[in-house]
């Protein structure tokens, strides 16, 4: 599809992701068949609404005043104290990180660079990662337009964030921060009903119709859902990543391994520094990230799905993120949601090939009163804790 799929080394994929160009990164997430259709549709101008929606989302990716506020040095700097301005508290001033040279992709004749000199020239600080914020904003937008493959798309965004570490320009906490900011900013856009009705839904329809027509022409089924199943886009015929590291220790080969890789990158192996086992926290507006994946669910029901799929409390950035650090969106996007007769979410089973909602058939207890029989423990009640404020644009 693009040069990124021909890369033989993880550093090549990292250099491609450094370009701030969703057209290179996102097709990967759809697998070779649908990814090719997507790339060709965008290039040919056949997906104008889709292109505009993703481009607009990426343009709004902000890390603004946060970077100079935290003022954290880059890991590749020879003097991480920034001339004595930063107290490293006995940590080494120079980590000895080797800079990755530019790479010209023979498949596209395009040169990709990590941009070390430009990062230093503009004194662009490390936390949070702007590239990661961008990767998540465009990825979450596409996942909203194509929720059937949302798990793979958001996991590809996490790979793009991880690639900032590969290049030595960010720390894991920077990437975690970028994920949090990206989620909060996209959720804020999706909280506007006019944006959903006027931008998201038309683009979603355009993309689904285009992909379905391409699939039908090539004999992959008459509907997009049939095509996804036929080509295995949510399984072994979809997004893959053979590269592993100390955190993601197994290659991504299917949806299950994508979920594992994503969750590993949510904490990067850090120990819990706060209290574990706290009540689930779902930030205000986060439920809108599931607006197209579960259109029949109410806002409260979608919040319950996010509460049921979030990670444990106490990891770094949890206490200051208002709940965004815990949101495991790929898990939620792959869930089978079971409701009882009253519409209460009683079971959320992740890792499904297709997201779905089912309602339990009511039964009766010995007294003749209607009841239900949940297959899992009751889903915790999410609590509102506010949203993470957004900032003005800056560079990464």
mmCIF file of C-alpha atoms in Angstrom:
data_model
loop_
_atom_site.group_PDB
_atom_site.id
_atom_site.type_symbol
_atom_site.label_atom_id
_atom_site.label_comp_id
_atom_site.label_asym_id
_atom_site.label_seq_id
_atom_site.Cartn_x
_atom_site.Cartn_y
_atom_site.Cartn_z
ATOM 1 C CA UNK A 1 0.000 0.000 0.000
ATOM 2 C CA UNK A 2 2.676 2.436 1.077
ATOM 3 C CA UNK A 3 6.342 2.379 1.828
ATOM 4 C CA UNK A 4 5.628 1.552 5.441
ATOM 5 C CA UNK A 5 4.513 -1.942 4.480
ATOM 6 C CA UNK A 6 7.825 -2.640 2.741
ATOM 7 C CA UNK A 7 9.925 -1.671 5.748
ATOM 8 C CA UNK A 8 12.314 -4.402 6.827
ATOM 9 C CA UNK A 9 13.269 -2.760 10.109
ATOM 10 C CA UNK A 10 11.232 -1.070 12.843
ATOM 11 C CA UNK A 11 13.313 2.089 12.453
ATOM 12 C CA UNK A 12 11.979 2.471 8.907
ATOM 13 C CA UNK A 13 8.393 2.313 10.103
ATOM 14 C CA UNK A 14 9.313 4.807 12.819
ATOM 15 C CA UNK A 15 10.762 7.214 10.265
ATOM 16 C CA UNK A 16 7.639 6.969 8.142
ATOM 17 C CA UNK A 17 5.430 7.655 11.154
ATOM 18 C CA UNK A 18 7.535 10.740 11.931
ATOM 19 C CA UNK A 19 6.186 12.463 8.800
ATOM 20 C CA UNK A 20 2.880 13.535 10.373
ATOM 21 C CA UNK A 21 1.058 11.976 7.412
ATOM 22 C CA UNK A 22 -1.944 9.761 8.127
ATOM 23 C CA UNK A 23 -2.037 8.678 4.486
ATOM 24 C CA UNK A 24 1.125 6.682 5.098
ATOM 25 C CA UNK A 25 0.339 5.305 8.546
ATOM 26 C CA UNK A 26 -3.359 4.483 8.702
ATOM 27 C CA UNK A 27 -3.810 2.220 5.642
ATOM 28 C CA UNK A 28 -1.617 -0.291 7.449
ATOM 29 C CA UNK A 29 -4.334 -0.796 10.049
ATOM 30 C CA UNK A 30 -6.834 -2.117 7.511
ATOM 31 C CA UNK A 31 -4.660 -4.927 6.182
ATOM 32 C CA UNK A 32 -3.362 -5.408 2.642
ATOM 33 C CA UNK A 33 -6.721 -5.620 0.833
ATOM 34 C CA UNK A 34 -8.810 -2.922 2.493
ATOM 35 C CA UNK A 35 -5.698 -0.829 3.111
ATOM 36 C CA UNK A 36 -5.030 -0.770 -0.625
ATOM 37 C CA UNK A 37 -8.613 0.227 -1.375
ATOM 38 C CA UNK A 38 -8.432 2.972 1.248
ATOM 39 C CA UNK A 39 -5.141 4.386 -0.055
ATOM 40 C CA UNK A 40 -6.302 4.326 -3.653
ATOM 41 C CA UNK A 41 -9.625 5.937 -2.778
ATOM 42 C CA UNK A 42 -7.929 8.771 -0.911
ATOM 43 C CA UNK A 43 -5.331 9.305 -3.658
ATOM 44 C CA UNK A 44 -7.944 9.314 -6.412
ATOM 45 C CA UNK A 45 -10.162 11.793 -4.599
ATOM 46 C CA UNK A 46 -12.970 9.270 -4.263
ATOM 47 C CA UNK A 47 -13.202 9.776 -0.481
ATOM 48 C CA UNK A 48 -13.441 13.561 -0.039
ATOM 49 C CA UNK A 49 -15.578 13.506 3.122
ATOM 50 C CA UNK A 50 -13.373 10.870 4.742
ATOM 51 C CA UNK A 51 -10.204 12.732 3.810
ATOM 52 C CA UNK A 52 -11.552 16.028 5.125
ATOM 53 C CA UNK A 53 -12.666 14.502 8.432
ATOM 54 C CA UNK A 54 -9.325 12.834 9.166
ATOM 55 C CA UNK A 55 -7.311 15.836 8.012
ATOM 56 C CA UNK A 56 -9.355 18.169 10.202
ATOM 57 C CA UNK A 57 -8.890 15.888 13.188
ATOM 58 C CA UNK A 58 -5.130 15.806 12.679
ATOM 59 C CA UNK A 59 -4.943 19.578 12.324
ATOM 60 C CA UNK A 60 -6.567 19.905 15.724
ATOM 61 C CA UNK A 61 -4.024 17.704 17.514
ATOM 62 C CA UNK A 62 -2.648 20.003 20.206
ATOM 63 C CA UNK A 63 -0.002 19.729 22.882
ATOM 64 C CA UNK A 64 0.173 23.507 23.131
ATOM 65 C CA UNK A 65 1.294 25.046 26.378
ATOM 66 C CA UNK A 66 1.781 21.652 28.000
ATOM 67 C CA UNK A 67 5.275 21.122 26.595
ATOM 68 C CA UNK A 68 6.884 24.327 27.926
ATOM 69 C CA UNK A 69 4.892 23.959 31.128
ATOM 70 C CA UNK A 70 6.388 20.554 31.941
ATOM 71 C CA UNK A 71 9.665 21.452 30.208
ATOM 72 C CA UNK A 72 11.020 17.899 30.066
ATOM 73 C CA UNK A 73 14.180 17.346 27.982
ATOM 74 C CA UNK A 74 14.361 14.967 25.041
ATOM 75 C CA UNK A 75 16.080 11.605 25.672
ATOM 76 C CA UNK A 76 18.492 11.963 22.711
ATOM 77 C CA UNK A 77 19.957 15.272 23.916
ATOM 78 C CA UNK A 78 23.674 15.179 24.768
ATOM 79 C CA UNK A 79 22.940 17.346 27.787
ATOM 80 C CA UNK A 80 19.537 16.521 29.192
ATOM 81 C CA UNK A 81 19.956 19.216 31.837
ATOM 82 C CA UNK A 82 19.551 21.760 29.017
ATOM 83 C CA UNK A 83 22.610 23.651 30.160
ATOM 84 C CA UNK A 84 21.752 23.244 33.808
ATOM 85 C CA UNK A 85 18.125 24.365 33.534
ATOM 86 C CA UNK A 86 16.804 20.909 34.435
ATOM 87 C CA UNK A 87 17.618 19.021 37.626
ATOM 88 C CA UNK A 88 17.938 15.348 36.683
ATOM 89 C CA UNK A 89 18.363 14.340 40.338
ATOM 90 C CA UNK A 90 21.549 12.337 39.729
ATOM 91 C CA UNK A 91 20.350 10.757 36.462
ATOM 92 C CA UNK A 92 22.764 10.723 33.545
ATOM 93 C CA UNK A 93 22.795 13.865 31.422
ATOM 94 C CA UNK A 94 23.600 11.847 28.280
ATOM 95 C CA UNK A 95 21.889 8.529 27.529
ATOM 96 C CA UNK A 96 24.146 7.832 24.547
ATOM 97 C CA UNK A 97 21.243 7.443 22.109
ATOM 98 C CA UNK A 98 22.366 7.025 18.509
ATOM 99 C CA UNK A 99 20.494 9.171 16.004
ATOM 100 C CA UNK A 100 18.797 7.277 13.180
ATOM 101 C CA UNK A 101 19.885 8.512 9.731
ATOM 102 C CA UNK A 102 17.397 9.610 7.110
ATOM 103 C CA UNK A 103 15.960 6.872 4.910
ATOM 104 C CA UNK A 104 14.781 7.023 1.310
ATOM 105 C CA UNK A 105 12.028 4.517 0.637
ATOM 106 C CA UNK A 106 12.650 2.884 -2.754
ATOM 107 C CA UNK A 107 8.953 2.033 -3.064
ATOM 108 C CA UNK A 108 7.839 5.674 -2.927
ATOM 109 C CA UNK A 109 11.069 7.600 -3.612
ATOM 110 C CA UNK A 110 10.312 9.619 -0.492
ATOM 111 C CA UNK A 111 12.892 10.501 2.156
ATOM 112 C CA UNK A 112 11.920 10.175 5.795
ATOM 113 C CA UNK A 113 13.706 11.867 8.682
ATOM 114 C CA UNK A 114 13.487 11.854 12.458
ATOM 115 C CA UNK A 115 14.178 15.601 12.483
ATOM 116 C CA UNK A 116 16.558 15.656 15.437
ATOM 117 C CA UNK A 117 18.075 19.028 14.514
ATOM 118 C CA UNK A 118 14.688 20.708 14.073
ATOM 119 C CA UNK A 119 13.506 19.405 17.451
ATOM 120 C CA UNK A 120 16.520 20.958 19.148
ATOM 121 C CA UNK A 121 16.385 24.173 17.128
ATOM 122 C CA UNK A 122 12.845 24.866 18.247
ATOM 123 C CA UNK A 123 13.531 23.526 21.744
ATOM 124 C CA UNK A 124 10.442 21.367 21.507
ATOM 125 C CA UNK A 125 10.114 19.623 24.853
ATOM 126 C CA UNK A 126 9.310 15.979 25.406
ATOM 127 C CA UNK A 127 6.057 15.757 27.390
ATOM 128 C CA UNK A 128 3.505 15.052 26.057
ATOM 129 C CA UNK A 129 4.390 13.658 22.644
ATOM 130 C CA UNK A 130 2.862 15.704 19.838
ATOM 131 C CA UNK A 131 3.417 12.988 17.251
ATOM 132 C CA UNK A 132 1.593 10.520 19.490
ATOM 133 C CA UNK A 133 -1.242 12.981 20.000
ATOM 134 C CA UNK A 134 -1.502 13.335 16.214
ATOM 135 C CA UNK A 135 -1.376 9.567 15.657
ATOM 136 C CA UNK A 136 -4.259 9.066 18.061
ATOM 137 C CA UNK A 137 -6.406 11.925 16.798
ATOM 138 C CA UNK A 138 -6.281 10.711 13.201
ATOM 139 C CA UNK A 139 -6.534 7.072 14.273
ATOM 140 C CA UNK A 140 -9.512 7.660 16.539
ATOM 141 C CA UNK A 141 -11.207 9.628 13.776
ATOM 142 C CA UNK A 142 -10.772 6.767 11.308
ATOM 143 C CA UNK A 143 -11.860 4.274 13.979
ATOM 144 C CA UNK A 144 -15.046 6.325 14.363
ATOM 145 C CA UNK A 145 -15.615 6.202 10.604
ATOM 146 C CA UNK A 146 -14.766 2.490 10.389
ATOM 147 C CA UNK A 147 -15.589 1.024 13.826
ATOM 148 C CA UNK A 148 -15.574 -2.523 12.430
ATOM 149 C CA UNK A 149 -11.764 -2.270 12.410
ATOM 150 C CA UNK A 150 -11.440 0.224 15.247
ATOM 151 C CA UNK A 151 -9.390 -2.173 17.359
ATOM 152 C CA UNK A 152 -6.750 -2.511 14.665
ATOM 153 C CA UNK A 153 -6.749 1.194 13.794
ATOM 154 C CA UNK A 154 -6.227 2.398 17.363
ATOM 155 C CA UNK A 155 -3.560 -0.250 17.925
ATOM 156 C CA UNK A 156 -1.743 1.054 14.843
ATOM 157 C CA UNK A 157 -1.879 4.499 16.453
ATOM 158 C CA UNK A 158 -0.238 3.024 19.531
ATOM 159 C CA UNK A 159 2.509 1.640 17.309
ATOM 160 C CA UNK A 160 3.084 5.101 15.849
ATOM 161 C CA UNK A 161 3.396 6.458 19.372
ATOM 162 C CA UNK A 162 5.783 3.687 20.337
ATOM 163 C CA UNK A 163 7.894 4.564 17.314
ATOM 164 C CA UNK A 164 8.771 7.870 18.950
ATOM 165 C CA UNK A 165 10.610 5.805 21.544
ATOM 166 C CA UNK A 166 12.258 3.765 18.773
ATOM 167 C CA UNK A 167 13.732 6.981 17.353
ATOM 168 C CA UNK A 168 14.958 8.100 20.771
ATOM 169 C CA UNK A 169 12.992 11.354 20.736
ATOM 170 C CA UNK A 170 10.507 10.482 23.489
ATOM 171 C CA UNK A 171 10.162 8.578 26.742
ATOM 172 C CA UNK A 172 7.328 6.110 27.407
ATOM 173 C CA UNK A 173 5.574 8.607 29.692
ATOM 174 C CA UNK A 174 5.568 11.142 26.837
ATOM 175 C CA UNK A 175 3.780 8.606 24.640
ATOM 176 C CA UNK A 176 1.281 7.771 27.374
ATOM 177 C CA UNK A 177 0.595 11.482 27.767
ATOM 178 C CA UNK A 178 0.059 11.891 24.028
ATOM 179 C CA UNK A 179 -2.454 9.048 24.057
ATOM 180 C CA UNK A 180 -4.394 10.710 26.849
ATOM 181 C CA UNK A 181 -4.467 14.088 25.100
ATOM 182 C CA UNK A 182 -5.459 12.529 21.765
ATOM 183 C CA UNK A 183 -8.378 10.672 23.324
ATOM 184 C CA UNK A 184 -9.665 13.715 25.200
ATOM 185 C CA UNK A 185 -9.472 15.962 22.131
ATOM 186 C CA UNK A 186 -11.294 13.575 19.797
ATOM 187 C CA UNK A 187 -13.931 12.864 22.421
ATOM 188 C CA UNK A 188 -14.489 16.609 22.764
ATOM 189 C CA UNK A 189 -15.165 16.918 19.019
ATOM 190 C CA UNK A 190 -17.510 13.944 19.080
ATOM 191 C CA UNK A 191 -19.426 15.530 21.952
ATOM 192 C CA UNK A 192 -20.886 18.009 19.456
ATOM 193 C CA UNK A 193 -24.015 16.407 17.946
ATOM 194 C CA UNK A 194 -23.812 18.668 14.889
ATOM 195 C CA UNK A 195 -20.279 17.457 14.193
ATOM 196 C CA UNK A 196 -21.402 13.847 14.401
ATOM 197 C CA UNK A 197 -24.421 14.367 12.146
ATOM 198 C CA UNK A 198 -22.790 16.788 9.726
ATOM 199 C CA UNK A 199 -19.262 15.363 9.419
ATOM 200 C CA UNK A 200 -18.878 11.926 10.956
ATOM 201 C CA UNK A 201 -21.960 10.104 9.708
ATOM 202 C CA UNK A 202 -21.688 11.298 6.072
ATOM 203 C CA UNK A 203 -18.002 10.376 5.981
ATOM 204 C CA UNK A 204 -18.729 7.013 7.594
ATOM 205 C CA UNK A 205 -21.345 6.260 4.955
ATOM 206 C CA UNK A 206 -19.034 7.383 2.156
ATOM 207 C CA UNK A 207 -16.169 5.183 3.353
ATOM 208 C CA UNK A 208 -18.341 2.113 3.959
ATOM 209 C CA UNK A 209 -19.997 2.420 0.548
ATOM 210 C CA UNK A 210 -16.671 2.892 -1.224
ATOM 211 C CA UNK A 211 -14.988 -0.061 0.460
ATOM 212 C CA UNK A 212 -18.045 -2.253 -0.097
ATOM 213 C CA UNK A 213 -18.096 -1.425 -3.803
ATOM 214 C CA UNK A 214 -14.399 -2.227 -4.168
ATOM 215 C CA UNK A 215 -14.875 -5.474 -2.282
ATOM 216 C CA UNK A 216 -17.842 -6.516 -4.414
ATOM 217 C CA UNK A 217 -15.950 -5.765 -7.619
ATOM 218 C CA UNK A 218 -13.151 -8.098 -6.508
ATOM 219 C CA UNK A 219 -15.471 -10.868 -5.323
ATOM 220 C CA UNK A 220 -14.984 -10.349 -1.598
ATOM 221 C CA UNK A 221 -18.667 -10.154 -0.698
ATOM 222 C CA UNK A 222 -21.551 -7.810 -1.261
ATOM 223 C CA UNK A 223 -21.237 -5.876 2.003
ATOM 224 C CA UNK A 224 -18.373 -4.380 3.950
ATOM 225 C CA UNK A 225 -18.982 -6.815 6.798
ATOM 226 C CA UNK A 226 -18.812 -9.771 4.409
ATOM 227 C CA UNK A 227 -15.596 -8.388 2.951
ATOM 228 C CA UNK A 228 -13.963 -7.903 6.346
ATOM 229 C CA UNK A 229 -14.749 -11.525 7.123
ATOM 230 C CA UNK A 230 -13.687 -12.778 3.686
ATOM 231 C CA UNK A 231 -10.264 -11.085 3.677
ATOM 232 C CA UNK A 232 -9.730 -11.572 7.422
ATOM 233 C CA UNK A 233 -9.231 -7.863 8.095
ATOM 234 C CA UNK A 234 -10.046 -8.376 11.795
ATOM 235 C CA UNK A 235 -7.879 -11.473 11.930
ATOM 236 C CA UNK A 236 -4.745 -12.768 10.213
ATOM 237 C CA UNK A 237 -5.540 -10.926 6.981
ATOM 238 C CA UNK A 238 -5.558 -7.555 8.700
ATOM 239 C CA UNK A 239 -3.142 -5.334 10.607
ATOM 240 C CA UNK A 240 0.102 -7.040 11.525
ATOM 241 C CA UNK A 241 3.371 -5.943 13.079
ATOM 242 C CA UNK A 242 6.197 -8.446 13.378
ATOM 243 C CA UNK A 243 8.426 -6.188 15.460
ATOM 244 C CA UNK A 244 8.666 -6.796 19.191
ATOM 245 C CA UNK A 245 10.347 -5.084 22.112
ATOM 246 C CA UNK A 246 10.647 -5.314 25.854
ATOM 247 C CA UNK A 247 7.042 -4.181 26.289
ATOM 248 C CA UNK A 248 5.223 -5.722 23.307
ATOM 249 C CA UNK A 249 6.880 -9.092 23.426
ATOM 250 C CA UNK A 250 4.780 -10.887 20.799
ATOM 251 C CA UNK A 251 4.103 -9.878 17.188
ATOM 252 C CA UNK A 252 0.704 -8.557 16.182
ATOM 253 C CA UNK A 253 -0.858 -11.193 13.948
ATOM 254 C CA UNK A 254 -4.582 -10.911 14.674
ATOM 255 C CA UNK A 255 -7.097 -9.057 16.832
ATOM 256 C CA UNK A 256 -6.221 -10.910 20.025
ATOM 257 C CA UNK A 257 -2.517 -10.085 19.762
ATOM 258 C CA UNK A 258 -3.345 -6.494 18.833
ATOM 259 C CA UNK A 259 -5.310 -6.140 22.064
ATOM 260 C CA UNK A 260 -2.387 -7.565 24.027
ATOM 261 C CA UNK A 261 0.122 -5.201 22.409
ATOM 262 C CA UNK A 262 -2.105 -2.195 22.982
ATOM 263 C CA UNK A 263 -2.683 -2.935 26.639
ATOM 264 C CA UNK A 264 1.069 -3.416 27.188
ATOM 265 C CA UNK A 265 1.661 0.088 25.802
ATOM 266 C CA UNK A 266 -0.934 1.577 28.132
ATOM 267 C CA UNK A 267 1.425 1.178 31.089
ATOM 268 C CA UNK A 268 4.809 0.369 29.482
ATOM 269 C CA UNK A 269 5.588 -2.027 32.297
ATOM 270 C CA UNK A 270 5.612 0.652 34.987
ATOM 271 C CA UNK A 271 4.593 -0.444 38.459
ATOM 272 C CA UNK A 272 1.452 0.968 40.008
ATOM 273 C CA UNK A 273 2.418 4.031 42.009
ATOM 274 C CA UNK A 274 -1.106 4.803 43.205
ATOM 275 C CA UNK A 275 -3.891 2.798 44.762
ATOM 276 C CA UNK A 276 -4.952 -0.261 42.780
ATOM 277 C CA UNK A 277 -8.514 -1.520 42.597
ATOM 278 C CA UNK A 278 -10.264 1.841 42.708
ATOM 279 C CA UNK A 279 -13.785 2.303 41.384
ATOM 280 C CA UNK A 280 -13.997 2.637 37.610
ATOM 281 C CA UNK A 281 -13.706 6.202 36.344
ATOM 282 C CA UNK A 282 -14.987 7.220 32.913
ATOM 283 C CA UNK A 283 -14.257 10.836 31.945
ATOM 284 C CA UNK A 284 -17.117 13.020 30.822
ATOM 285 C CA UNK A 285 -17.518 12.733 27.063
ATOM 286 C CA UNK A 286 -15.441 9.567 26.687
ATOM 287 C CA UNK A 287 -18.592 7.646 25.793
ATOM 288 C CA UNK A 288 -18.708 9.558 22.515
ATOM 289 C CA UNK A 289 -15.682 7.593 21.314
ATOM 290 C CA UNK A 290 -18.140 4.691 20.922
ATOM 291 C CA UNK A 291 -20.876 6.651 19.164
ATOM 292 C CA UNK A 292 -20.608 4.786 15.850
ATOM 293 C CA UNK A 293 -19.443 1.446 17.236
ATOM 294 C CA UNK A 294 -22.546 1.153 19.435
ATOM 295 C CA UNK A 295 -25.103 3.535 17.932
ATOM 296 C CA UNK A 296 -28.039 1.800 19.635
ATOM 297 C CA UNK A 297 -26.610 2.219 23.133
ATOM 298 C CA UNK A 298 -27.338 5.264 25.259
ATOM 299 C CA UNK A 299 -24.559 7.468 26.589
ATOM 300 C CA UNK A 300 -24.844 5.793 30.000
ATOM 301 C CA UNK A 301 -24.651 2.339 28.440
ATOM 302 C CA UNK A 302 -21.545 3.269 26.457
ATOM 303 C CA UNK A 303 -19.979 4.632 29.632
ATOM 304 C CA UNK A 304 -20.670 1.293 31.284
ATOM 305 C CA UNK A 305 -18.845 -0.469 28.435
ATOM 306 C CA UNK A 306 -15.808 1.773 28.930
ATOM 307 C CA UNK A 307 -15.940 1.175 32.688
ATOM 308 C CA UNK A 308 -15.988 -2.575 32.160
ATOM 309 C CA UNK A 309 -12.996 -2.546 29.799
ATOM 310 C CA UNK A 310 -10.690 -0.016 31.456
ATOM 311 C CA UNK A 311 -7.400 -1.038 33.051
ATOM 312 C CA UNK A 312 -6.728 -0.946 36.775
ATOM 313 C CA UNK A 313 -6.075 2.258 38.655
ATOM 314 C CA UNK A 314 -2.779 3.436 40.093
ATOM 315 C CA UNK A 315 -0.483 3.460 37.059
ATOM 316 C CA UNK A 316 1.573 6.575 36.227
ATOM 317 C CA UNK A 317 -0.556 9.515 34.990
ATOM 318 C CA UNK A 318 -3.742 7.919 36.330
ATOM 319 C CA UNK A 319 -4.280 10.312 39.223
ATOM 320 C CA UNK A 320 -3.891 13.416 37.033
ATOM 321 C CA UNK A 321 -5.672 12.202 33.884
ATOM 322 C CA UNK A 322 -9.268 12.267 35.182
ATOM 323 C CA UNK A 323 -9.725 8.671 34.004
ATOM 324 C CA UNK A 324 -8.320 8.958 30.484
ATOM 325 C CA UNK A 325 -5.251 6.878 31.339
ATOM 326 C CA UNK A 326 -7.463 3.865 32.049
ATOM 327 C CA UNK A 327 -9.528 3.902 28.815
ATOM 328 C CA UNK A 328 -8.805 0.778 26.727
ATOM 329 C CA UNK A 329 -10.697 1.712 23.591
ATOM 330 C CA UNK A 330 -9.592 -1.233 21.388
ATOM 331 C CA UNK A 331 -11.042 -3.593 23.979
ATOM 332 C CA UNK A 332 -14.315 -1.679 24.082
ATOM 333 C CA UNK A 333 -14.507 -1.574 20.285
ATOM 334 C CA UNK A 334 -14.291 -5.367 20.122
ATOM 335 C CA UNK A 335 -16.930 -6.096 22.745
ATOM 336 C CA UNK A 336 -20.096 -8.118 22.827
ATOM 337 C CA UNK A 337 -22.355 -6.139 25.147
ATOM 338 C CA UNK A 338 -25.194 -7.895 26.931
ATOM 339 C CA UNK A 339 -28.122 -5.928 28.337
ATOM 340 C CA UNK A 340 -30.780 -7.153 30.704
ATOM 341 C CA UNK A 341 -34.459 -6.554 30.055
ATOM 342 C CA UNK A 342 -34.205 -3.130 31.708
ATOM 343 C CA UNK A 343 -31.318 -2.048 29.467
ATOM 344 C CA UNK A 344 -28.634 -2.361 32.108
ATOM 345 C CA UNK A 345 -25.231 -3.524 30.861
ATOM 346 C CA UNK A 346 -24.625 -6.821 32.632
ATOM 347 C CA UNK A 347 -21.814 -8.329 30.554
ATOM 348 C CA UNK A 348 -19.009 -7.041 28.317
ATOM 349 C CA UNK A 349 -16.960 -9.663 26.478
ATOM 350 C CA UNK A 350 -13.981 -8.235 24.609
ATOM 351 C CA UNK A 351 -11.915 -9.630 21.754
ATOM 352 C CA UNK A 352 -14.873 -10.453 19.537
ATOM 353 C CA UNK A 353 -14.533 -10.503 15.760
ATOM 354 C CA UNK A 354 -17.550 -8.200 15.554
ATOM 355 C CA UNK A 355 -18.832 -5.733 18.132
ATOM 356 C CA UNK A 356 -22.445 -6.447 19.046
ATOM 357 C CA UNK A 357 -25.262 -5.768 21.482
ATOM 358 C CA UNK A 358 -27.647 -8.472 22.698
ATOM 359 C CA UNK A 359 -30.472 -8.451 25.214
ATOM 360 C CA UNK A 360 -31.023 -11.271 27.667
ATOM 361 C CA UNK A 361 -34.313 -13.109 27.531
ATOM 362 C CA UNK A 362 -36.148 -12.563 30.809
ATOM 363 C CA UNK A 363 -36.766 -15.599 32.960
ATOM 364 C CA UNK A 364 -38.807 -16.034 36.129
ATOM 365 C CA UNK A 365 -37.722 -16.924 39.638
ATOM 366 C CA UNK A 366 -39.675 -19.373 41.882
ATOM 367 C CA UNK A 367 -42.060 -16.570 42.908
ATOM 368 C CA UNK A 368 -42.917 -15.815 39.284
ATOM 369 C CA UNK A 369 -41.096 -12.487 39.311
ATOM 370 C CA UNK A 370 -39.080 -11.687 36.139
ATOM 371 C CA UNK A 371 -35.324 -11.825 36.522
ATOM 372 C CA UNK A 372 -32.184 -12.247 34.422
ATOM 373 C CA UNK A 373 -29.113 -14.388 34.726
ATOM 374 C CA UNK A 374 -25.955 -12.405 33.886
ATOM 375 C CA UNK A 375 -23.033 -14.472 32.597
ATOM 376 C CA UNK A 376 -20.457 -12.285 34.352
ATOM 377 C CA UNK A 377 -20.227 -10.082 37.422
ATOM 378 C CA UNK A 378 -22.211 -6.826 37.196
ATOM 379 C CA UNK A 379 -20.477 -4.020 35.329
ATOM 380 C CA UNK A 380 -19.223 -1.251 37.643
ATOM 381 C CA UNK A 381 -20.983 2.109 37.572
ATOM 382 C CA UNK A 382 -18.748 4.722 35.912
ATOM 383 C CA UNK A 383 -18.402 8.087 37.627
ATOM 384 C CA UNK A 384 -17.961 11.517 36.032
ATOM 385 C CA UNK A 385 -14.662 13.212 36.749
ATOM 386 C CA UNK A 386 -14.442 15.904 34.046
ATOM 387 C CA UNK A 387 -12.249 16.154 30.959
ATOM 388 C CA UNK A 388 -8.625 16.937 30.245
ATOM 389 C CA UNK A 389 -8.332 20.504 28.918
ATOM 390 C CA UNK A 390 -6.844 20.994 25.468
ATOM 391 C CA UNK A 391 -4.083 23.416 24.618
ATOM 392 C CA UNK A 392 -2.843 25.495 21.741
ATOM 393 C CA UNK A 393 -0.943 23.840 18.861
ATOM 394 C CA UNK A 394 2.788 23.337 19.012
ATOM 395 C CA UNK A 395 5.304 21.091 17.319
ATOM 396 C CA UNK A 396 6.584 17.754 18.463
#
